[in-house]
Short mmCIF file of C-alpha atoms and ligand atoms in Angstrom, two decimals:
data_model
loop_
_atom_site.label_atom_id
_atom_site.label_comp_id
_atom_site.label_asym_id
_atom_site.label_seq_id
_atom_site.Cartn_x
_atom_site.Cartn_y
_atom_site.Cartn_z
CA MET S 235 109.56 108.78 119.59
CA THR S 236 107.52 110.90 121.80
CA ALA S 237 106.31 109.78 125.15
CA ALA S 238 102.56 109.43 123.70
CA THR S 239 103.79 107.29 120.73
CA LYS S 240 106.33 105.40 122.85
CA ASP S 241 103.47 103.57 124.76
CA LEU S 242 101.36 102.44 121.42
CA ASP S 243 101.68 98.89 120.30
CA LEU S 244 102.13 100.02 116.87
CA PRO S 245 105.28 100.28 114.14
CA VAL S 246 105.57 104.08 114.51
CA LEU S 247 108.43 106.69 113.33
CA THR S 248 108.71 110.07 114.11
CA PRO S 249 110.98 112.89 112.44
CA ASP S 250 114.06 111.71 114.25
CA ASP S 251 113.88 108.26 112.71
CA ASP S 252 116.13 107.36 109.68
CA ARG S 253 113.18 106.00 107.48
CA TYR S 254 110.77 108.90 108.25
CA ASP S 255 111.69 110.98 105.05
CA ALA S 256 111.54 107.70 102.77
CA VAL S 257 108.12 106.61 104.13
CA ARG S 258 106.36 110.04 104.20
CA THR S 259 107.37 110.77 100.74
CA GLY S 260 105.53 109.01 97.97
CA PHE S 261 105.31 109.32 94.28
CA GLN S 262 104.53 113.06 94.35
CA THR S 263 107.60 114.80 95.84
CA TYR S 264 106.49 118.52 96.09
CA ARG S 265 106.52 119.31 99.77
CA PRO S 266 105.30 115.67 101.07
CA HIS S 267 103.52 114.99 104.54
CA ARG S 268 105.74 116.05 107.69
CA PRO S 269 103.49 114.38 110.40
CA ASP S 270 104.53 114.17 114.11
CA VAL S 271 104.01 110.53 113.50
CA ILE S 272 103.94 108.05 110.86
CA VAL S 273 101.91 104.77 111.52
CA GLU S 274 103.23 101.82 109.29
CA ALA S 275 99.88 100.10 109.71
CA ARG S 276 100.12 96.24 109.07
CA ASN S 277 96.55 95.59 109.17
CA SER S 278 92.82 97.00 110.46
CA THR S 279 93.27 96.66 114.17
CA ASP S 280 96.73 98.97 113.86
CA VAL S 281 94.62 101.27 111.77
CA GLN S 282 91.82 101.43 114.42
CA SER S 283 94.81 102.10 117.03
CA ALA S 284 95.87 104.76 115.13
CA VAL S 285 92.87 106.60 114.67
CA ARG S 286 91.67 105.97 118.28
CA PHE S 287 95.30 107.51 119.35
CA ALA S 288 94.69 110.50 116.91
CA ALA S 289 91.03 110.86 118.34
CA ALA S 290 92.02 111.09 121.95
CA ASP S 291 94.65 113.94 121.11
CA GLY S 292 92.56 115.85 118.45
CA LEU S 293 95.11 115.21 115.59
CA PRO S 294 94.33 115.17 112.20
CA VAL S 295 94.66 111.98 110.18
CA ALA S 296 96.07 111.58 106.85
CA VAL S 297 96.61 108.34 104.88
CA GLN S 298 99.14 107.39 102.14
CA SER S 299 99.63 104.48 99.72
CA SER S 300 101.56 105.15 96.67
CA GLY S 301 101.49 108.89 97.20
CA HIS S 302 100.61 109.60 93.36
CA GLY S 303 97.50 111.82 94.68
CA LEU S 304 98.96 113.80 97.54
CA ALA S 305 96.35 116.50 97.94
CA THR S 306 97.13 118.60 101.26
CA ALA S 307 100.29 117.69 103.25
CA ALA S 308 100.17 116.96 106.69
CA ASP S 309 102.00 119.57 108.86
CA GLY S 310 101.85 117.64 112.20
CA GLY S 311 99.14 115.08 113.26
CA VAL S 312 99.37 111.35 112.22
CA LEU S 313 99.91 109.64 108.72
CA ILE S 314 98.83 106.02 108.16
CA ALA S 315 101.14 104.90 105.56
CA THR S 316 99.71 101.76 104.23
CA GLY S 317 102.62 100.08 102.06
CA ALA S 318 102.61 97.02 104.58
CA MET S 319 99.17 96.42 103.54
CA ALA S 320 99.47 95.19 100.08
CA ASP S 321 97.96 91.83 100.21
CA VAL S 322 96.13 91.15 96.96
CA ARG S 323 93.58 87.99 96.80
CA ILE S 324 92.19 86.78 93.86
CA ASP S 325 89.14 84.69 93.63
CA PRO S 326 88.65 83.34 90.05
CA THR S 327 84.81 81.60 91.30
CA THR S 328 83.45 85.02 92.28
CA ARG S 329 85.77 87.04 89.53
CA THR S 330 86.87 89.44 92.27
CA VAL S 331 89.98 90.99 93.76
CA THR S 332 90.22 91.83 97.66
CA ALA S 333 93.27 94.33 97.69
CA GLY S 334 94.74 95.62 100.82
CA ALA S 335 95.17 99.17 101.39
CA GLY S 336 98.46 99.50 100.02
CA ALA S 337 98.27 97.49 96.91
CA LEU S 338 99.17 99.02 93.74
CA TRP S 339 97.23 98.17 90.51
CA LYS S 340 100.48 96.28 88.84
CA ASP S 341 100.43 93.55 91.74
CA VAL S 342 96.64 93.29 90.80
CA ILE S 343 97.01 93.19 87.02
CA THR S 344 99.74 90.66 87.41
CA ALA S 345 97.67 88.23 90.04
CA ALA S 346 94.67 88.65 88.02
CA ALA S 347 96.43 87.51 84.70
CA GLU S 348 97.24 84.26 85.87
CA HIS S 349 93.40 83.54 86.19
CA GLY S 350 92.67 85.16 82.74
CA LEU S 351 91.30 88.21 84.14
CA ALA S 352 92.29 91.91 84.75
CA PRO S 353 90.96 94.91 86.60
CA LEU S 354 89.59 98.32 85.42
CA SER S 355 93.05 99.78 86.09
CA GLY S 356 94.14 103.16 84.77
CA SER S 357 96.94 104.62 82.70
CA ALA S 358 99.62 104.03 85.16
CA PRO S 359 100.12 100.56 86.98
CA GLY S 360 101.97 102.16 89.99
CA VAL S 361 99.06 103.90 91.16
CA GLY S 362 97.19 102.50 94.47
CA VAL S 363 94.19 100.55 93.91
CA VAL S 364 92.40 102.36 96.91
CA GLY S 365 93.07 106.00 96.35
CA TYR S 366 92.31 105.60 92.46
CA THR S 367 88.96 103.71 93.11
CA LEU S 368 87.70 105.88 95.57
CA GLY S 369 88.38 108.96 93.59
CA GLY S 370 85.76 107.44 90.72
CA GLY S 371 88.71 105.49 88.81
CA PHE S 372 88.92 106.25 85.09
CA GLY S 373 90.02 103.20 83.59
CA ILE S 374 91.73 102.51 80.30
CA LEU S 375 88.89 100.60 79.33
CA SER S 376 86.10 102.75 81.11
CA ARG S 377 84.04 103.66 78.12
CA GLU S 378 83.41 99.62 78.25
CA PHE S 379 82.93 99.23 81.68
CA GLY S 380 82.06 102.32 83.58
CA TYR S 381 84.22 103.85 86.40
CA ALA S 382 86.09 101.70 88.21
CA CYS S 383 84.10 102.27 91.74
CA ASP S 384 81.05 100.88 89.72
CA LEU S 385 82.54 97.42 90.38
CA VAL S 386 83.20 97.66 93.78
CA ARG S 387 81.53 95.06 95.63
CA SER S 388 82.73 95.88 99.59
CA ILE S 389 84.85 98.13 101.21
CA ASP S 390 86.39 97.65 104.82
CA VAL S 391 87.10 101.00 106.36
CA VAL S 392 87.74 102.35 109.93
CA THR S 393 85.68 105.41 110.70
CA ALA S 394 86.55 108.54 112.79
CA ASP S 395 85.45 106.92 116.09
CA GLY S 396 87.84 103.98 115.33
CA GLU S 397 85.02 101.32 114.57
CA PHE S 398 85.74 98.96 111.70
CA HIS S 399 83.04 98.55 109.08
CA HIS S 400 82.60 95.95 106.32
CA VAL S 401 80.40 98.14 103.78
CA THR S 402 78.41 97.16 100.76
CA ALA S 403 75.75 98.38 99.01
CA GLU S 404 73.11 96.54 100.90
CA SER S 405 74.78 96.97 104.64
CA ASP S 406 75.03 100.56 104.51
CA PRO S 407 73.73 102.34 101.18
CA ASP S 408 75.09 106.10 102.55
CA LEU S 409 78.65 104.98 103.34
CA PHE S 410 78.97 102.89 100.24
CA TRP S 411 77.67 105.98 98.16
CA ALA S 412 80.13 108.74 100.23
CA LEU S 413 83.15 106.53 100.04
CA ARG S 414 83.48 105.83 96.42
CA GLY S 415 83.77 109.63 95.42
CA GLY S 416 84.49 110.95 98.91
CA ARG S 417 87.64 109.32 99.28
CA ASP S 418 89.15 109.33 103.07
CA ASN S 419 86.82 111.82 103.93
CA PHE S 420 84.70 109.22 105.51
CA GLY S 421 87.37 106.91 107.06
CA ILE S 422 90.66 105.02 106.02
CA VAL S 423 89.61 102.14 104.15
CA THR S 424 91.63 98.90 105.02
CA ALA S 425 90.65 96.71 102.31
CA ILE S 426 88.69 96.73 99.04
CA GLU S 427 86.59 94.09 96.88
CA ILE S 428 86.56 94.81 93.39
CA GLU S 429 85.13 92.73 90.39
CA LEU S 430 87.41 91.68 87.50
CA LEU S 431 86.87 91.42 83.85
CA GLU S 432 87.41 88.71 81.70
CA ILE S 433 90.00 90.15 79.67
CA THR S 434 93.53 88.93 78.70
CA ARG S 435 94.45 90.97 75.61
CA LEU S 436 93.61 94.01 73.81
CA TYR S 437 94.67 96.28 70.91
CA GLY S 438 96.32 99.17 72.01
CA GLY S 439 99.11 101.57 72.06
CA GLY S 440 99.96 105.10 70.84
CA LEU S 441 100.13 107.39 67.69
CA TYR S 442 102.67 110.18 68.01
CA PHE S 443 102.43 113.03 65.64
CA ASP S 444 104.60 116.02 65.05
CA ILE S 445 103.50 119.92 66.06
CA ASP S 446 102.63 120.88 62.68
CA LEU S 447 99.94 118.34 62.56
CA ILE S 448 98.52 119.03 65.71
CA PRO S 449 95.36 121.31 64.96
CA GLU S 450 94.28 118.89 62.16
CA LEU S 451 94.68 116.09 64.66
CA LEU S 452 92.74 117.80 67.37
CA GLU S 453 89.84 118.31 65.02
CA THR S 454 89.77 114.84 63.61
CA TYR S 455 90.13 113.30 66.97
CA ARG S 456 87.13 115.42 68.08
CA THR S 457 84.88 114.26 65.45
CA TRP S 458 86.11 110.79 65.35
CA THR S 459 85.31 110.21 69.10
CA ALA S 460 81.70 110.59 68.11
CA THR S 461 82.00 107.65 65.84
CA VAL S 462 83.81 104.88 67.93
CA PRO S 463 82.07 102.01 70.10
CA ASP S 464 82.24 101.93 73.69
CA GLU S 465 84.84 99.07 73.41
CA LEU S 466 87.18 101.53 72.49
CA THR S 467 88.57 104.28 75.20
CA SER S 468 90.99 106.60 73.94
CA ALA S 469 92.95 110.16 74.89
CA VAL S 470 94.86 112.45 73.22
CA ALA S 471 97.70 114.56 75.05
CA LEU S 472 100.00 117.02 73.99
CA ILE S 473 103.42 116.89 75.60
CA PRO S 474 106.65 118.49 75.30
CA ILE S 475 108.87 115.39 75.06
CA PRO S 476 112.13 116.43 77.26
CA ASP S 477 115.53 115.98 75.06
CA ILE S 478 117.19 113.01 76.97
CA PRO S 479 118.07 109.60 75.76
CA ALA S 480 114.96 107.92 77.78
CA PHE S 481 112.87 108.78 75.04
CA PRO S 482 112.70 107.28 71.44
CA GLU S 483 114.69 109.09 68.95
CA PRO S 484 111.69 109.90 66.67
CA ILE S 485 109.75 112.08 69.32
CA ARG S 486 112.78 113.12 71.68
CA GLY S 487 113.09 116.94 72.27
CA LYS S 488 109.71 117.45 70.12
CA TYR S 489 106.43 118.91 70.99
CA VAL S 490 104.09 116.20 70.03
CA ALA S 491 100.47 114.95 70.24
CA HIS S 492 100.27 111.14 71.68
CA VAL S 493 96.98 109.33 70.97
CA ARG S 494 96.38 106.55 73.62
CA ILE S 495 94.32 103.71 72.25
CA ALA S 496 92.75 100.75 74.28
CA TYR S 497 90.34 98.60 72.19
CA THR S 498 88.95 95.10 73.30
CA GLY S 499 88.02 94.25 69.97
CA SER S 500 90.25 92.54 67.39
CA ALA S 501 93.13 93.99 66.29
CA ALA S 502 91.88 93.94 62.53
CA GLU S 503 88.94 95.91 63.64
CA GLY S 504 91.36 98.32 65.57
CA GLU S 505 93.31 98.98 62.73
CA GLN S 506 90.16 99.94 60.75
CA LEU S 507 88.92 101.74 63.49
CA VAL S 508 92.19 104.06 64.00
CA ARG S 509 92.35 104.65 60.15
CA PRO S 510 91.01 108.42 60.41
CA LEU S 511 93.27 109.48 62.83
CA ARG S 512 96.45 107.68 60.83
CA GLU S 513 95.19 109.67 57.81
CA VAL S 514 95.62 112.86 59.47
CA GLY S 515 99.65 112.71 58.42
CA PRO S 516 102.99 110.91 59.04
CA ILE S 517 103.08 109.24 62.40
CA LEU S 518 106.63 109.76 64.26
CA LEU S 519 106.02 106.85 66.20
CA ASP S 520 103.36 104.03 66.22
CA THR S 521 103.08 101.55 69.03
CA LEU S 522 99.58 100.30 68.22
CA ALA S 523 99.47 96.59 68.58
CA GLU S 524 97.80 93.39 69.79
CA MET S 525 98.93 93.28 73.41
CA PRO S 526 98.66 91.27 76.66
CA TYR S 527 96.66 93.33 79.39
CA THR S 528 99.69 93.00 81.66
CA ASP S 529 101.76 95.57 79.32
CA CYS S 530 98.77 98.16 79.32
CA GLY S 531 101.08 100.58 81.13
CA SER S 532 103.03 101.08 77.93
CA ILE S 533 99.57 102.72 76.25
CA TYR S 534 99.84 105.91 78.12
CA SER S 535 103.64 105.74 79.15
CA ASP S 536 103.22 107.80 82.29
CA PRO S 537 106.74 108.87 83.80
CA PRO S 538 107.07 105.96 86.50
CA PHE S 539 109.56 108.23 88.40
CA PRO S 540 108.78 110.07 91.23
CA HIS S 541 108.61 113.86 90.72
CA SER S 542 106.93 117.32 91.88
CA TYR S 543 103.74 118.35 90.00
CA THR S 544 100.49 120.19 90.05
CA GLY S 545 97.66 119.76 87.82
CA ASN S 546 94.07 119.95 87.56
CA ASN S 547 90.89 119.11 85.18
CA ALA S 548 87.54 120.14 83.82
CA MET S 549 84.88 117.47 83.11
CA LEU S 550 83.26 118.70 79.69
CA ARG S 551 79.78 118.21 78.51
CA GLU S 552 81.04 118.38 74.81
CA LEU S 553 84.48 119.15 73.15
CA ASP S 554 83.80 122.30 71.12
CA PRO S 555 86.15 123.39 68.36
CA ALA S 556 86.61 126.94 70.66
CA ALA S 557 87.73 124.82 73.59
CA ILE S 558 90.39 122.97 71.70
CA ALA S 559 91.55 126.25 70.47
CA ASP S 560 91.83 127.64 74.23
CA VAL S 561 93.82 124.57 75.19
CA PHE S 562 96.30 124.84 72.36
CA GLU S 563 96.81 128.60 72.77
CA ILE S 564 96.75 128.74 76.90
CA VAL S 565 98.57 125.56 77.64
CA GLY S 566 100.02 124.35 74.32
CA PRO S 567 103.50 125.02 72.78
CA GLU S 568 103.82 128.55 73.54
CA ALA S 569 102.58 128.21 77.48
CA PRO S 570 105.18 130.14 79.58
CA ILE S 571 105.71 127.12 81.91
CA ASP S 572 105.71 123.26 80.30
CA CYS S 573 102.22 121.71 80.39
CA VAL S 574 101.10 118.28 79.34
CA VAL S 575 97.53 118.37 78.62
CA GLU S 576 95.50 115.47 77.87
CA ILE S 577 91.70 115.23 76.56
CA ARG S 578 90.26 111.97 77.69
CA HIS S 579 87.01 110.56 75.89
CA LEU S 580 84.46 109.55 78.33
CA GLY S 581 80.84 108.68 77.76
CA GLY S 582 79.77 104.94 76.90
CA ALA S 583 79.29 103.04 80.10
CA MET S 584 80.55 105.84 82.38
CA ALA S 585 77.53 108.08 81.54
CA ARG S 586 75.30 105.03 82.36
CA LYS S 587 73.46 104.54 85.67
CA PRO S 588 75.61 101.73 87.80
CA GLN S 589 74.07 99.30 89.77
CA ALA S 590 75.22 101.10 93.36
CA PRO S 591 75.15 104.85 92.83
CA SER S 592 78.17 106.67 94.22
CA ALA S 593 79.08 110.28 95.15
CA VAL S 594 80.97 110.48 91.69
CA GLY S 595 79.91 113.36 90.04
CA HIS S 596 79.32 114.38 86.00
CA ARG S 597 78.60 111.11 84.52
CA ASP S 598 77.40 113.11 81.56
CA ALA S 599 80.60 114.49 80.79
CA GLU S 600 82.03 113.26 77.33
CA PHE S 601 85.42 114.43 77.77
CA VAL S 602 87.85 115.37 80.67
CA VAL S 603 90.72 117.97 79.98
CA ARG S 604 93.57 117.94 82.49
CA VAL S 605 96.71 119.73 82.22
CA ILE S 606 100.00 118.92 84.71
CA SER S 607 103.00 120.89 85.11
CA MET S 608 106.11 119.77 86.93
CA VAL S 609 106.78 122.49 89.42
CA ASP S 610 109.53 123.56 91.73
CA ASP S 611 109.15 127.04 93.47
CA ASP S 612 107.01 128.15 90.71
CA ILE S 613 103.94 126.09 91.76
CA ASP S 614 101.58 129.57 91.93
CA GLU S 615 102.48 130.52 88.72
CA ALA S 616 101.45 127.00 87.29
CA ARG S 617 98.39 126.87 89.44
CA ALA S 618 97.38 130.34 87.84
CA LEU S 619 98.26 129.48 84.48
CA HIS S 620 96.22 126.05 84.88
CA ARG S 621 93.35 128.33 86.24
CA SER S 622 93.35 130.40 83.38
CA LEU S 623 92.77 127.84 80.98
CA PHE S 624 89.65 126.38 83.29
CA THR S 625 88.46 129.81 83.20
CA ALA S 626 88.47 129.72 79.40
CA LEU S 627 86.79 126.29 79.58
CA ALA S 628 84.10 127.52 81.77
CA PRO S 629 81.26 127.39 79.21
CA TRP S 630 81.75 123.51 78.54
CA THR S 631 82.47 122.67 82.22
CA LEU S 632 80.44 120.54 84.63
CA GLY S 633 82.90 120.21 87.17
CA ARG S 634 86.00 118.39 88.04
CA ASN S 635 87.23 114.82 89.26
CA ILE S 636 89.09 114.96 92.43
CA ASN S 637 91.40 112.06 90.79
CA PHE S 638 92.99 114.40 88.54
CA VAL S 639 93.55 117.31 91.01
CA TYR S 640 97.29 117.28 91.97
CA ARG S 641 98.26 119.87 94.50
CA GLY S 642 95.77 122.28 93.49
CA ASP S 643 94.97 125.06 95.75
CA PRO S 644 92.30 124.05 98.35
CA VAL S 645 91.23 127.69 99.43
CA LYS S 646 91.24 129.01 95.69
CA ASP S 647 89.64 125.66 94.52
CA PRO S 648 87.29 124.13 96.97
CA ILE S 649 86.41 120.59 95.62
CA ASP S 650 82.71 121.07 95.84
CA ASP S 651 82.20 121.13 91.98
CA ALA S 652 83.17 117.66 91.97
CA TYR S 653 79.87 116.65 93.23
CA ASP S 654 76.20 116.50 91.69
CA ASP S 655 75.03 116.17 95.30
CA TYR S 656 77.57 117.83 97.71
CA ASP S 657 74.95 118.45 100.24
CA ARG S 658 74.39 115.07 101.22
CA LEU S 659 78.08 114.29 101.02
CA VAL S 660 78.37 117.18 103.64
CA GLU S 661 75.58 115.97 105.70
CA LEU S 662 77.12 112.44 105.81
CA LYS S 663 80.75 114.00 106.48
CA SER S 664 79.27 115.57 109.63
CA ALA S 665 77.73 112.17 110.53
CA TYR S 666 80.77 110.18 110.05
CA ASP S 667 83.55 112.51 110.89
CA PRO S 668 81.68 115.60 112.66
CA SER S 669 85.38 116.90 114.13
CA ASN S 670 86.54 116.67 110.41
CA MET S 671 89.65 114.47 111.77
CA PHE S 672 89.97 113.35 108.01
CA ARG S 673 91.05 117.01 106.72
CA LEU S 674 94.35 116.29 105.21
CA ASN S 675 92.54 115.64 101.56
CA GLN S 676 90.33 117.23 99.13
CA ASN S 677 88.21 118.27 102.07
CA VAL S 678 84.45 117.73 102.26
CA SER S 679 83.51 120.50 105.06
C1 FAD Z 716 100.68 109.20 86.80
C2 FAD Z 716 99.54 109.18 87.35
C3 FAD Z 716 98.46 108.41 86.37
C4 FAD Z 716 97.29 108.43 86.58
N1 FAD Z 716 96.52 107.66 86.19
C5 FAD Z 716 95.02 107.71 86.46
C6 FAD Z 716 94.18 107.64 85.64
O1 FAD Z 716 94.34 106.60 84.59
N2 FAD Z 716 92.68 107.10 85.90
C7 FAD Z 716 92.24 107.84 87.26
O2 FAD Z 716 91.33 107.96 87.71
N3 FAD Z 716 93.67 108.32 88.14
C8 FAD Z 716 94.77 108.56 87.49
N4 FAD Z 716 95.50 109.18 88.41
C9 FAD Z 716 95.33 109.82 89.94
C10 FAD Z 716 95.13 108.54 90.78
O3 FAD Z 716 94.01 107.57 90.92
C11 FAD Z 716 94.69 109.56 92.14
O4 FAD Z 716 96.22 110.11 92.23
C12 FAD Z 716 94.82 108.39 93.56
O5 FAD Z 716 94.28 109.33 94.50
C13 FAD Z 716 96.41 107.96 93.92
O6 FAD Z 716 96.13 107.05 94.71
P1 FAD Z 716 97.22 106.47 95.28
O7 FAD Z 716 96.73 105.38 96.61
O8 FAD Z 716 98.00 106.18 94.77
O9 FAD Z 716 97.87 107.95 95.86
P2 FAD Z 716 98.15 108.52 97.81
O10 FAD Z 716 98.69 109.76 97.19
O11 FAD Z 716 98.60 107.50 98.26
O12 FAD Z 716 96.41 108.76 97.97
C14 FAD Z 716 95.87 109.56 97.62
C15 FAD Z 716 94.54 109.73 98.33
O13 FAD Z 716 93.81 108.69 98.27
C16 FAD Z 716 92.94 108.35 99.47
N5 FAD Z 716 93.35 107.02 99.70
C17 FAD Z 716 94.57 106.53 99.88
N6 FAD Z 716 94.49 105.31 100.56
C18 FAD Z 716 93.38 105.39 100.96
C19 FAD Z 716 92.88 104.80 102.06
N7 FAD Z 716 93.45 103.63 102.53
N8 FAD Z 716 91.66 105.07 102.72
C20 FAD Z 716 90.87 106.18 102.23
N9 FAD Z 716 91.38 106.85 100.96
C21 FAD Z 716 92.65 106.23 100.60
C22 FAD Z 716 93.23 109.90 100.20
O14 FAD Z 716 92.12 110.56 99.89
C23 FAD Z 716 94.89 110.02 99.70
O15 FAD Z 716 95.08 111.17 100.15
C24 FAD Z 716 96.91 108.89 88.30
C25 FAD Z 716 97.64 109.64 88.75
C26 FAD Z 716 99.06 109.78 88.31
C27 FAD Z 716 100.04 110.54 89.17
#
């Protein structure tokens, strides 16, 4: 503990503490944060003290919950770890959840289900509520209900001057707009109040196809998505499945396409809707079924274990056959580095004007293409390969979304292309964080 931090009435860790490595390392294990001080905040007062301490010394401040979305790792400065602020309060009368800064979606899913409700969570229940929602939030039911940030009612935040604000669309429209899309560029969120959905079940799961069927499947998926109702949100991923016992025998060690489906209509209607996909050919593994919302993590089956990865994305105005061919050729089965590629169908409610506007850009995108590679020392090669895909996709690209940028190169890939009105974001950043204290992120500068 340094002399300065010793005087703080805060739970702090410094590099010589035993727990320092465990707390600074989250889900993303590629070069984790290495701050001078970690503040394990217990409440918003601790966050205020940490921010004021950093401001007095001119130190940058980073924030980490689950560590799924680490962008720019701290090298010095202060890291606010929010794991101890994981409280989840459901109000069944207003159909809302108030989630602390460290709450994960799985905590909310479980608590909401007890009241016959569900959040607009994403593919992986282990992701943090606040980071996901402030980045927009592509939910597994987003075509029906919009971006997760559209359902936010209020945000508690500590800004760079150490002040606490309870922000709503009415109390501070600018900050409410900027936080939803700008993430921690505008402050450290201590709690967030979000609307819940009256949903307890869905028809969902996955269909896995072998490599030979992939070109036909992708073409069928492209045309099929134009026919489905907003109640059906889907994606298709191309995955080199490792040859290890953790994966079921029919797909183990194979290069597969995995169609991911979530539909709020009946199972019988769902069966009818997915029929054109089933008709593409023999299915290696079929997990489509009626399920409680609490099992939604099984639909995408994202890896639940921490690992080291880089990834990026492009929001496309349309899915042209030539774009699909580029995906298959550049980051498909013959790619020099293993890539998991996912094409998610957007549109529906995501394309409609939300009640309270947010900084999240490209609502008119019909698809997002994302690519992820596990990396070690080859991160630059992986980034270059991903970049070559996005260069090829440029004719159809509107920009990016920050939630699907993982350890991108902040110099070669500045994040301004994630927004429709970057100038307004920059103007608000200058007002709320003039010294760019919150710069260890996808930085608005
Ligand atoms: C396996 C996996 C599946 C995913 N699935 C989806 C998905 O389906 N849909 C989707 O939209 N995204 C998805 N994501 C992306 C995810 O939403 C983002 O990476 C998000 O930022 C993760 O937030 P976190 O708190 O879990 O991660 P962290 O790494 O802890 O935080 C990431 C960033 O969020 C911001 N943040 C976190 N806490 C606070 C706070 N208290 N105040 C202000 N800012 C804060 C900061 O900018 C921080 O750097 C997925 C990511 C992974 C790795």
